[in-house]
C-alpha positions as CSV (number, residue, x, y, z in Angstrom):
1,X,-20.8,-17.4,9.6
2,X,-19.8,-13.7,10.7
3,X,-23.6,-13.6,11.8
4,X,-23.5,-16.9,13.9
5,X,-20.3,-15.4,15.4
6,X,-22.4,-12.4,16.4
7,X,-25.0,-14.3,17.8
8,X,-22.5,-16.0,19.8
9,X,-20.7,-13.2,21.1
10,X,-24.2,-11.3,22.2
11,X,-24.9,-14.6,24.1
12,X,-21.4,-14.8,25.5
13,X,-21.7,-11.2,27.0
14,X,-25.4,-11.9,28.5
15,X,-24.3,-15.2,30.0
16,X,-21.4,-13.2,31.9
17,X,-23.8,-12.9,34.8
18,X,-25.1,-16.1,34.6
19,X,-24.2,-19.6,36.2
20,X,-20.9,-21.1,35.6
21,X,-22.0,-23.9,32.9
22,X,-23.3,-21.0,30.5
23,X,-20.0,-19.3,30.4
24,X,-18.3,-22.5,29.5
25,X,-20.7,-23.3,27.1
26,X,-20.6,-20.3,25.4
27,X,-16.7,-20.0,25.5
28,X,-16.6,-23.4,23.8
29,X,-18.9,-22.6,21.3
30,X,-17.1,-19.3,20.7
31,X,-13.9,-21.2,20.4
32,X,-15.5,-23.8,17.9
33,X,-16.7,-20.6,15.5
34,X,-13.4,-18.9,15.6
35,X,-11.3,-22.0,14.7
36,X,-14.0,-23.2,11.9
37,X,-13.6,-19.1,11.0
38,X,-9.9,-19.2,10.9
39,X,-9.7,-21.7,8.6
40,X,-10.9,-20.0,5.2
41,X,-13.0,-16.9,6.3
42,X,-10.2,-15.1,8.5
43,X,-8.0,-15.4,5.2
44,X,-10.9,-13.7,2.9
45,X,-11.2,-10.9,5.5
46,X,-7.6,-10.7,5.7
47,X,-7.2,-10.4,1.8
48,X,-9.9,-8.0,1.5
49,X,-8.5,-5.8,4.3
50,X,-5.2,-5.7,2.6
51,X,-6.4,-5.6,-1.0
52,X,-9.5,-3.1,-0.1
53,X,-7.9,-0.1,0.5
54,X,-7.3,-0.3,4.2
55,X,-3.7,0.1,3.9
56,X,-0.7,-2.1,3.7
57,X,0.0,-4.8,6.4
58,X,3.1,-4.6,8.5
59,X,4.6,-7.4,7.0
60,X,3.9,-6.5,3.8
61,X,5.8,-2.8,4.2
62,X,8.8,-4.8,6.0
63,X,9.0,-6.8,2.8
64,X,9.1,-4.1,0.6
65,X,11.9,-2.1,2.9
66,X,13.8,-5.4,2.8
67,X,13.8,-5.7,-1.4
68,X,15.1,-1.9,-1.3
69,X,17.5,-2.2,1.3
70,X,19.1,-5.2,-0.2
71,X,19.2,-3.8,-3.8
72,X,20.6,-0.3,-2.3
73,X,23.2,-2.3,-0.2
74,X,24.6,-4.2,-3.5
75,X,25.1,-1.0,-5.2
76,X,26.6,0.7,-2.5
77,X,24.1,3.4,-2.0
78,X,24.2,4.5,1.6
79,X,21.9,7.4,1.5
80,X,18.1,7.4,2.5
81,X,16.1,6.7,-0.6
82,X,13.5,9.1,-1.8
83,X,10.2,7.1,-2.5
84,X,7.0,8.2,-4.3
85,X,4.0,6.1,-3.0
86,X,0.5,6.8,-1.4
87,X,0.4,8.1,1.9
88,X,-0.2,5.1,4.0
89,X,2.5,3.0,2.3
90,X,4.9,6.4,2.5
91,X,4.6,6.5,6.3
92,X,5.2,2.9,7.1
93,X,8.1,3.0,4.6
94,X,9.6,6.1,6.4
95,X,9.2,4.0,9.8
96,X,10.7,0.6,8.8
97,X,13.2,1.8,6.1
98,X,14.2,5.5,7.1
99,X,13.2,6.5,3.9
100,X,12.2,10.2,2.8
101,X,8.6,9.6,1.2
102,X,7.2,12.4,-0.8
103,X,3.9,11.8,0.5
104,X,2.7,10.9,4.3
105,X,-0.2,10.9,6.7
106,X,0.9,14.2,8.4
107,X,-0.2,17.7,8.0
108,X,3.2,18.8,7.3
109,X,2.9,16.5,3.7
110,X,0.0,18.7,2.3
111,X,2.5,19.7,-0.8
112,X,3.9,16.2,-1.3
113,X,0.5,14.6,-0.9
114,X,-1.0,17.3,-4.1
115,X,2.4,16.4,-5.7
116,X,1.6,12.7,-5.6
117,X,-1.7,13.0,-6.7
118,X,-0.4,14.8,-9.8
119,X,2.3,12.1,-10.4
120,X,0.1,8.9,-9.7
121,X,-3.2,10.0,-10.7
122,X,-2.5,10.9,-14.7
123,X,-1.9,9.3,-17.9
124,X,0.7,11.7,-18.9
125,X,4.3,10.1,-18.0
126,X,5.7,13.6,-18.6
127,X,3.7,14.8,-15.5
128,X,5.0,11.9,-13.3
129,X,8.5,12.5,-14.6
130,X,8.2,16.2,-13.7
131,X,7.2,15.5,-9.9
132,X,9.8,12.7,-9.6
133,X,12.7,15.2,-11.0
134,X,11.3,17.7,-8.3
135,X,11.5,15.6,-5.5
136,X,14.5,13.6,-6.8
137,X,12.8,10.4,-6.4
138,X,14.7,7.2,-6.1
139,X,11.6,4.3,-6.3
140,X,8.0,4.6,-7.3
141,X,5.8,1.9,-6.0
142,X,2.5,1.3,-7.1
143,X,-0.1,-1.0,-4.9
144,X,-3.2,-2.9,-5.7
145,X,-4.8,-1.1,-2.7
146,X,-5.3,1.7,-5.0
147,X,-4.8,4.1,-2.2
148,X,-4.0,6.5,-4.9
149,X,-7.5,7.0,-5.9
150,X,-8.4,8.8,-2.7
151,X,-5.9,11.3,-3.8
152,X,-7.4,11.9,-7.2
153,X,-10.7,12.6,-5.2
154,X,-8.9,15.6,-3.9
155,X,-7.7,16.8,-7.3
156,X,-10.7,15.6,-9.4
157,X,-13.7,15.4,-7.0
158,X,-15.6,12.2,-6.1
159,X,-15.8,10.8,-9.7
160,X,-12.5,9.9,-9.6
161,X,-13.1,7.5,-7.0
162,X,-15.2,5.3,-9.1
163,X,-12.8,6.0,-12.9
164,X,-11.9,3.5,-15.2
165,X,-8.6,1.8,-13.4
166,X,-6.8,2.1,-16.7
167,X,-6.8,5.7,-16.3
168,X,-3.9,6.5,-14.1
169,X,-0.3,5.9,-14.1
170,X,-0.6,3.9,-10.5
171,X,-2.8,1.4,-12.0
172,X,-1.5,1.1,-15.6
173,X,2.0,0.3,-14.3
174,X,0.5,-2.1,-11.9
175,X,-1.2,-4.2,-14.4
176,X,1.1,-4.2,-17.6
177,X,4.1,-6.3,-18.1
178,X,6.8,-3.3,-19.5
179,X,5.9,0.2,-18.6
180,X,8.4,3.2,-19.2
181,X,11.9,3.4,-20.2
182,X,13.0,5.6,-17.6
183,X,12.5,3.2,-15.0
184,X,13.5,-0.4,-14.1
185,X,11.6,-2.9,-11.9
186,X,12.9,-4.2,-8.8
187,X,11.4,-7.8,-8.3
188,X,9.5,-8.5,-5.6
189,X,6.9,-11.6,-5.1
190,X,3.6,-10.6,-6.5
191,X,1.5,-12.1,-3.4
192,X,2.5,-8.7,-1.6
193,X,0.5,-6.7,-4.1
194,X,3.0,-3.9,-5.3
195,X,5.2,-3.2,-7.9
196,X,8.7,-1.4,-7.1
197,X,10.2,0.9,-10.1
198,X,13.9,2.4,-9.9
199,X,14.1,6.0,-11.4
200,X,16.8,6.0,-14.1
201,X,17.9,9.6,-13.0
202,X,19.8,10.2,-16.2
203,X,16.8,9.9,-18.2
204,X,15.2,13.0,-16.4
205,X,18.2,15.0,-16.6
206,X,17.0,16.8,-19.8
207,X,13.6,17.6,-18.2
208,X,13.1,21.4,-17.3
209,X,12.5,22.0,-13.5
């Protein structure tokens, strides 16, 4: 179907300088193809884009921001939360929620990117806890986009890109029903492809900085 759309688009470009009936025919064909594509294939393309690591959709991030804002409002927490998540998600949440994020897509965030990689790309929860205490993290967000894998490559090389999906905390927490006893899960609809965990900071007090 995508190949047919490509041919139709090429034909349309060629027809621009030609007669009016050719342009009308081309536009009609393109409209039919787009309508047909939109019924199923476009949905698949959108899902691949969201899940395949291209980054979060604005609607997804807005929902995450709303869930966290509502949770904090109910508990009377007015300060901006600190969130540990991938750089793309972190940047969007900084914009939509005004959150402090450990990791963002800016050069000033280099140390935060490294610490996020250490925290999410490990199977040792003690490392994750240490980084959470260091940055006074309020929430950890893991995503099915597996954005953390690109961070792991920076620590462990390209072989980390193809590693077992059960190796890293971010993957384990995405799939496991029950996770660590030092976090509590904040409910969000599964179709958003993320899980949100709030840190029980009293559980981290005994850790050495």
